[in-house]
mmCIF file of C-alpha atoms in Angstrom:
data_model
loop_
_atom_site.group_PDB
_atom_site.id
_atom_site.type_symbol
_atom_site.label_atom_id
_atom_site.label_comp_id
_atom_site.label_asym_id
_atom_site.label_seq_id
_atom_site.Cartn_x
_atom_site.Cartn_y
_atom_site.Cartn_z
ATOM 1 C CA MET A 169 -0.714 -85.724 71.069
ATOM 2 C CA SER A 170 -4.178 -84.279 70.593
ATOM 3 C CA THR A 171 -4.892 -82.342 67.415
ATOM 4 C CA ALA A 172 -8.312 -81.144 68.527
ATOM 5 C CA HIS A 173 -9.338 -77.976 66.774
ATOM 6 C CA VAL A 174 -9.608 -74.830 68.838
ATOM 7 C CA PRO A 175 -11.242 -72.081 66.716
ATOM 8 C CA ALA A 176 -9.096 -68.982 66.358
ATOM 9 C CA SER A 177 -10.524 -65.527 66.818
ATOM 10 C CA PRO A 178 -11.988 -64.428 63.471
ATOM 11 C CA ALA A 179 -9.599 -62.224 61.531
ATOM 12 C CA PRO A 180 -10.932 -58.922 60.186
ATOM 13 C CA VAL A 181 -12.050 -59.363 56.576
ATOM 14 C CA PRO A 182 -12.637 -56.874 53.780
ATOM 15 C CA THR A 183 -16.213 -56.025 52.859
ATOM 16 C CA GLY A 184 -17.381 -57.821 49.710
ATOM 17 C CA SER A 185 -14.579 -60.383 49.590
ATOM 18 C CA LEU A 186 -13.952 -62.322 46.369
ATOM 19 C CA ILE A 187 -12.255 -65.297 47.989
ATOM 20 C CA GLU A 188 -12.370 -66.345 51.637
ATOM 21 C CA ALA A 189 -11.313 -69.106 54.021
ATOM 22 C CA ARG A 190 -13.516 -69.543 57.071
ATOM 23 C CA ASP A 191 -12.057 -71.419 60.039
ATOM 24 C CA VAL A 192 -10.237 -73.884 57.759
ATOM 25 C CA VAL A 193 -8.699 -77.012 59.269
ATOM 26 C CA LYS A 194 -6.330 -79.226 57.254
ATOM 27 C CA SER A 195 -4.103 -82.083 58.391
ATOM 28 C CA PHE A 196 -1.758 -84.436 56.580
ATOM 29 C CA GLY A 197 -1.979 -87.723 58.434
ATOM 30 C CA GLU A 198 -1.444 -86.896 62.091
ATOM 31 C CA THR A 199 0.256 -83.598 61.307
ATOM 32 C CA PRO A 200 -1.988 -80.519 61.474
ATOM 33 C CA ALA A 201 -1.194 -77.827 58.898
ATOM 34 C CA LEU A 202 -4.113 -75.444 59.432
ATOM 35 C CA ARG A 203 -5.943 -75.153 62.762
ATOM 36 C CA GLY A 204 -8.824 -72.819 61.984
ATOM 37 C CA ALA A 205 -7.415 -70.290 59.534
ATOM 38 C CA SER A 206 -9.666 -67.463 58.375
ATOM 39 C CA VAL A 207 -8.818 -64.844 55.774
ATOM 40 C CA ALA A 208 -10.709 -62.916 53.095
ATOM 41 C CA VAL A 209 -9.431 -61.090 50.041
ATOM 42 C CA ALA A 210 -11.328 -58.320 48.277
ATOM 43 C CA PRO A 211 -11.617 -58.013 44.478
ATOM 44 C CA GLY A 212 -8.472 -56.462 43.024
ATOM 45 C CA GLU A 213 -6.599 -56.671 46.336
ATOM 46 C CA ILE A 214 -3.016 -57.938 46.588
ATOM 47 C CA VAL A 215 -2.487 -59.837 49.844
ATOM 48 C CA ALA A 216 0.840 -61.245 51.052
ATOM 49 C CA VAL A 217 0.649 -64.332 53.258
ATOM 50 C CA MET A 218 3.714 -64.550 55.486
ATOM 51 C CA GLY A 219 4.929 -66.857 58.204
ATOM 52 C CA PRO A 220 7.825 -69.077 59.251
ATOM 53 C CA SER A 221 8.588 -72.358 57.509
ATOM 54 C CA GLY A 222 5.945 -74.943 58.372
ATOM 55 C CA SER A 223 3.422 -72.364 59.544
ATOM 56 C CA GLY A 224 0.779 -73.468 57.018
ATOM 57 C CA LYS A 225 0.944 -70.508 54.648
ATOM 58 C CA SER A 226 1.330 -72.604 51.477
ATOM 59 C CA THR A 227 -1.372 -75.007 52.644
ATOM 60 C CA LEU A 228 -3.693 -72.039 53.108
ATOM 61 C CA LEU A 229 -2.964 -70.891 49.542
ATOM 62 C CA HIS A 230 -3.665 -74.394 48.201
ATOM 63 C CA CYS A 231 -6.974 -74.527 50.080
ATOM 64 C CA LEU A 232 -7.991 -71.107 48.749
ATOM 65 C CA ALA A 233 -7.142 -72.297 45.239
ATOM 66 C CA GLY A 234 -9.207 -75.461 45.531
ATOM 67 C CA ILE A 235 -6.153 -77.723 45.197
ATOM 68 C CA PHE A 236 -6.621 -79.063 48.737
ATOM 69 C CA LYS A 237 -10.035 -79.653 50.286
ATOM 70 C CA PRO A 238 -10.153 -78.657 53.963
ATOM 71 C CA ASP A 239 -10.994 -81.269 56.576
ATOM 72 C CA ARG A 240 -13.276 -78.736 58.215
ATOM 73 C CA GLY A 241 -14.253 -75.144 57.572
ATOM 74 C CA GLN A 242 -15.279 -73.457 54.356
ATOM 75 C CA VAL A 243 -13.667 -71.835 51.320
ATOM 76 C CA TRP A 244 -15.747 -69.360 49.324
ATOM 77 C CA PHE A 245 -15.103 -67.929 45.870
ATOM 78 C CA ASP A 246 -17.378 -65.374 44.258
ATOM 79 C CA GLY A 247 -20.359 -66.349 46.407
ATOM 80 C CA GLN A 248 -20.065 -70.139 46.060
ATOM 81 C CA ARG A 249 -18.624 -72.814 48.328
ATOM 82 C CA LEU A 250 -15.431 -73.842 46.575
ATOM 83 C CA ASP A 251 -14.772 -76.716 48.982
ATOM 84 C CA ALA A 252 -18.234 -78.181 48.279
ATOM 85 C CA LEU A 253 -17.601 -78.486 44.537
ATOM 86 C CA GLY A 254 -16.547 -81.727 42.902
ATOM 87 C CA GLU A 255 -13.061 -82.244 41.522
ATOM 88 C CA ALA A 256 -14.146 -81.633 37.909
ATOM 89 C CA GLU A 257 -15.711 -78.270 38.772
ATOM 90 C CA ARG A 258 -12.732 -77.193 40.872
ATOM 91 C CA THR A 259 -10.415 -78.168 38.001
ATOM 92 C CA ARG A 260 -12.519 -76.054 35.633
ATOM 93 C CA LEU A 261 -12.171 -73.065 37.959
ATOM 94 C CA ARG A 262 -8.412 -73.540 38.164
ATOM 95 C CA ARG A 263 -8.261 -73.484 34.359
ATOM 96 C CA THR A 264 -10.553 -70.510 33.811
ATOM 97 C CA ALA A 265 -10.597 -68.298 36.924
ATOM 98 C CA PHE A 266 -7.295 -68.968 38.721
ATOM 99 C CA GLY A 267 -3.716 -68.421 37.628
ATOM 100 C CA PHE A 268 -0.668 -69.914 39.350
ATOM 101 C CA ILE A 269 3.009 -69.045 39.622
ATOM 102 C CA PHE A 270 5.405 -71.017 41.806
ATOM 103 C CA GLN A 271 8.965 -70.681 43.047
ATOM 104 C CA PHE A 272 10.521 -72.709 40.233
ATOM 105 C CA GLY A 273 7.962 -71.838 37.543
ATOM 106 C CA GLN A 274 6.965 -75.469 36.897
ATOM 107 C CA LEU A 275 7.267 -74.975 33.173
ATOM 108 C CA VAL A 276 7.325 -77.930 30.762
ATOM 109 C CA PRO A 277 11.019 -78.165 29.771
ATOM 110 C CA GLU A 278 10.383 -79.971 26.468
ATOM 111 C CA LEU A 279 8.214 -77.095 25.213
ATOM 112 C CA SER A 280 9.170 -73.643 24.024
ATOM 113 C CA ALA A 281 8.360 -70.536 26.047
ATOM 114 C CA ALA A 282 5.474 -69.735 23.676
ATOM 115 C CA ASP A 283 4.100 -73.277 23.921
ATOM 116 C CA ASN A 284 4.187 -73.098 27.730
ATOM 117 C CA VAL A 285 2.247 -69.824 27.732
ATOM 118 C CA ALA A 286 -0.266 -71.256 25.256
ATOM 119 C CA LEU A 287 -1.023 -74.376 27.332
ATOM 120 C CA PRO A 288 -3.855 -72.986 29.511
ATOM 121 C CA LEU A 289 -5.489 -71.391 26.479
ATOM 122 C CA LEU A 290 -5.364 -74.592 24.464
ATOM 123 C CA LEU A 291 -6.689 -76.594 27.418
ATOM 124 C CA GLY A 292 -9.525 -74.074 27.524
ATOM 125 C CA LYS A 293 -10.379 -74.918 23.887
ATOM 126 C CA VAL A 294 -9.189 -71.578 22.486
ATOM 127 C CA ARG A 295 -8.452 -71.889 18.768
ATOM 128 C CA ARG A 296 -4.740 -72.416 18.179
ATOM 129 C CA LYS A 297 -4.336 -69.337 15.975
ATOM 130 C CA ASP A 298 -6.126 -67.129 18.499
ATOM 131 C CA ALA A 299 -4.168 -68.662 21.388
ATOM 132 C CA TYR A 300 -0.788 -67.914 19.839
ATOM 133 C CA ARG A 301 -1.867 -64.395 18.956
ATOM 134 C CA GLN A 302 -2.574 -63.817 22.642
ATOM 135 C CA VAL A 303 0.705 -65.510 23.585
ATOM 136 C CA ALA A 304 2.688 -63.160 21.329
ATOM 137 C CA ALA A 305 1.040 -60.157 22.977
ATOM 138 C CA TRP A 306 1.854 -61.400 26.485
ATOM 139 C CA LEU A 307 5.458 -62.243 25.618
ATOM 140 C CA GLU A 308 5.872 -58.722 24.256
ATOM 141 C CA ARG A 309 4.366 -57.174 27.422
ATOM 142 C CA LEU A 310 6.931 -59.076 29.464
ATOM 143 C CA GLY A 311 9.895 -58.303 27.214
ATOM 144 C CA LEU A 312 10.196 -61.897 25.993
ATOM 145 C CA GLN A 313 9.220 -61.508 22.350
ATOM 146 C CA GLU A 314 12.655 -62.661 21.153
ATOM 147 C CA LEU A 315 12.613 -65.786 23.324
ATOM 148 C CA GLY A 316 9.283 -67.380 22.439
ATOM 149 C CA HIS A 317 10.898 -70.170 20.403
ATOM 150 C CA HIS A 318 13.473 -71.041 23.076
ATOM 151 C CA ARG A 319 12.943 -74.072 25.266
ATOM 152 C CA THR A 320 12.556 -73.095 28.882
ATOM 153 C CA GLY A 321 15.760 -74.919 29.845
ATOM 154 C CA GLU A 322 17.658 -72.385 27.733
ATOM 155 C CA LEU A 323 16.281 -69.417 29.695
ATOM 156 C CA SER A 324 17.709 -67.679 32.739
ATOM 157 C CA GLY A 325 15.843 -67.936 36.037
ATOM 158 C CA GLY A 326 14.336 -64.488 35.625
ATOM 159 C CA GLU A 327 13.295 -65.167 32.029
ATOM 160 C CA ALA A 328 11.693 -68.474 32.987
ATOM 161 C CA GLN A 329 9.762 -66.835 35.825
ATOM 162 C CA ARG A 330 8.485 -64.156 33.463
ATOM 163 C CA VAL A 331 7.284 -66.943 31.143
ATOM 164 C CA ALA A 332 5.501 -68.508 34.117
ATOM 165 C CA LEU A 333 3.908 -65.131 34.874
ATOM 166 C CA ALA A 334 2.728 -64.805 31.272
ATOM 167 C CA ARG A 335 1.265 -68.317 31.410
ATOM 168 C CA ALA A 336 -0.558 -67.490 34.651
ATOM 169 C CA LEU A 337 -2.045 -64.255 33.332
ATOM 170 C CA THR A 338 -2.830 -65.214 29.742
ATOM 171 C CA ILE A 339 -6.276 -66.575 30.709
ATOM 172 C CA ARG A 340 -6.939 -63.268 32.518
ATOM 173 C CA PRO A 341 -7.688 -65.003 35.837
ATOM 174 C CA ARG A 342 -9.889 -63.515 38.534
ATOM 175 C CA VAL A 343 -7.289 -64.589 41.129
ATOM 176 C CA LEU A 344 -3.542 -65.099 40.770
ATOM 177 C CA PHE A 345 -1.962 -67.414 43.353
ATOM 178 C CA ALA A 346 1.795 -66.912 43.719
ATOM 179 C CA ASP A 347 3.785 -69.230 46.010
ATOM 180 C CA GLU A 348 7.296 -67.845 46.673
ATOM 181 C CA PRO A 349 7.500 -66.461 43.101
ATOM 182 C CA THR A 350 10.925 -64.878 43.686
ATOM 183 C CA GLY A 351 12.382 -67.580 45.923
ATOM 184 C CA SER A 352 14.774 -68.913 43.265
ATOM 185 C CA LEU A 353 15.865 -65.476 41.980
ATOM 186 C CA ASP A 354 18.508 -62.997 43.085
ATOM 187 C CA SER A 355 17.239 -59.807 44.724
ATOM 188 C CA LEU A 356 17.505 -57.634 41.588
ATOM 189 C CA MET A 357 15.656 -60.080 39.342
ATOM 190 C CA GLY A 358 13.154 -60.736 42.142
ATOM 191 C CA GLU A 359 12.310 -57.033 42.237
ATOM 192 C CA ARG A 360 11.885 -56.959 38.470
ATOM 193 C CA VAL A 361 9.507 -59.932 38.523
ATOM 194 C CA MET A 362 7.487 -58.405 41.374
ATOM 195 C CA ASP A 363 7.309 -55.036 39.586
ATOM 196 C CA LEU A 364 5.887 -56.834 36.546
ATOM 197 C CA LEU A 365 3.530 -59.022 38.571
ATOM 198 C CA VAL A 366 2.034 -56.106 40.491
ATOM 199 C CA ASP A 367 1.846 -53.759 37.488
ATOM 200 C CA LEU A 368 0.113 -56.366 35.324
ATOM 201 C CA ALA A 369 -2.255 -57.384 38.125
ATOM 202 C CA ARG A 370 -3.258 -53.734 38.598
ATOM 203 C CA GLN A 371 -3.782 -53.280 34.857
ATOM 204 C CA GLU A 372 -5.895 -56.442 34.596
ATOM 205 C CA GLY A 373 -7.777 -55.938 37.888
ATOM 206 C CA THR A 374 -6.532 -59.315 39.108
ATOM 207 C CA THR A 375 -6.771 -60.298 42.766
ATOM 208 C CA VAL A 376 -3.435 -61.681 44.037
ATOM 209 C CA VAL A 377 -2.731 -64.052 46.927
ATOM 210 C CA LEU A 378 1.037 -64.103 47.408
ATOM 211 C CA VAL A 379 2.908 -66.442 49.759
ATOM 212 C CA THR A 380 6.387 -65.255 50.744
ATOM 213 C CA HIS A 381 8.880 -65.236 53.583
ATOM 214 C CA ASP A 382 10.583 -62.108 52.199
ATOM 215 C CA ALA A 383 9.496 -58.780 53.732
ATOM 216 C CA ARG A 384 10.610 -56.898 50.609
ATOM 217 C CA VAL A 385 8.291 -59.012 48.459
ATOM 218 C CA ALA A 386 5.438 -58.655 50.951
ATOM 219 C CA ALA A 387 5.841 -54.873 50.799
ATOM 220 C CA TYR A 388 4.424 -54.920 47.266
ATOM 221 C CA ALA A 389 1.057 -56.053 48.665
ATOM 222 C CA ASP A 390 -1.862 -53.958 49.888
ATOM 223 C CA ARG A 391 -2.046 -56.026 53.067
ATOM 224 C CA GLU A 392 0.038 -58.594 54.929
ATOM 225 C CA VAL A 393 -1.432 -61.667 56.625
ATOM 226 C CA MET A 394 0.701 -63.546 59.177
ATOM 227 C CA VAL A 395 0.218 -67.291 59.615
ATOM 228 C CA ARG A 396 1.606 -68.959 62.736
ATOM 229 C CA ASP A 397 0.973 -72.529 63.860
ATOM 230 C CA GLY A 398 -1.764 -72.990 61.288
ATOM 231 C CA ARG A 399 -3.758 -69.902 62.222
ATOM 232 C CA VAL A 400 -3.987 -66.401 60.810
ATOM 233 C CA SER A 401 -2.632 -64.441 63.741
ATOM 234 C CA THR A 402 -2.375 -60.862 62.448
ATOM 235 C CA GLN A 403 -3.329 -58.767 59.460
ATOM 236 C CA SER A 404 -1.844 -55.393 58.651
ATOM 237 C CA ARG A 405 -1.343 -52.920 55.851
ATOM 238 C CA ALA A 406 1.862 -53.651 53.956
ATOM 239 C CA ALA A 407 4.800 -51.267 54.248
ATOM 240 C CA ALA A 408 5.833 -49.254 51.211
ATOM 241 C CA VAL A 409 8.399 -50.832 48.915
ATOM 242 C CA PRO A 410 11.760 -49.130 49.441
ATOM 243 C CA ARG A 411 13.140 -47.621 46.257
#
């Protein structure tokens, strides 16, 4: 079967975008994941990327974050070609400018909640005393101040995801990438995590790229982007969150 790339019609993009994919193509072996996906996200914007399973939405997020390099097309961040950077420079950006939160948190189970939140700061050469001062402040903002010494395996799903959110935001990233951040939570705890994520992102001025299959989660965003068959097919303003 041919996997020849047919460029999709360019999707409308915000003026002055912070991060952008331009006609991105990505395959894994003979299996195409993205077939010319284009999307742009403005500074401070919260964008939900939706689509059916296997549509390429998570692959698009990983390309925007510099985790995957596209086979063709371009990824831009803050005026520079992210896909043209070497691995060391992309790793530096992921440590200093990008935050990540995933469905199952991906916390280090042998470490305490506070130690998990401190990791990106310590990797960034922040002094240990200063790092843990910042950690204490973030744990308090997220209502976790009494749980900092607990190992993450002792926490509930909602508590662990709030720790993951604190870890993602503690470096004050320019962009927060969230891949199904409520997928392992019940609806009530999912709403609480999304309330916190959006409120903190607004307070910090953080741009958010959020992958979800849940319309209620997508409704927290400023705009929804639909991915189908590896292409961005539609973009629309998100619906209001029902209360």
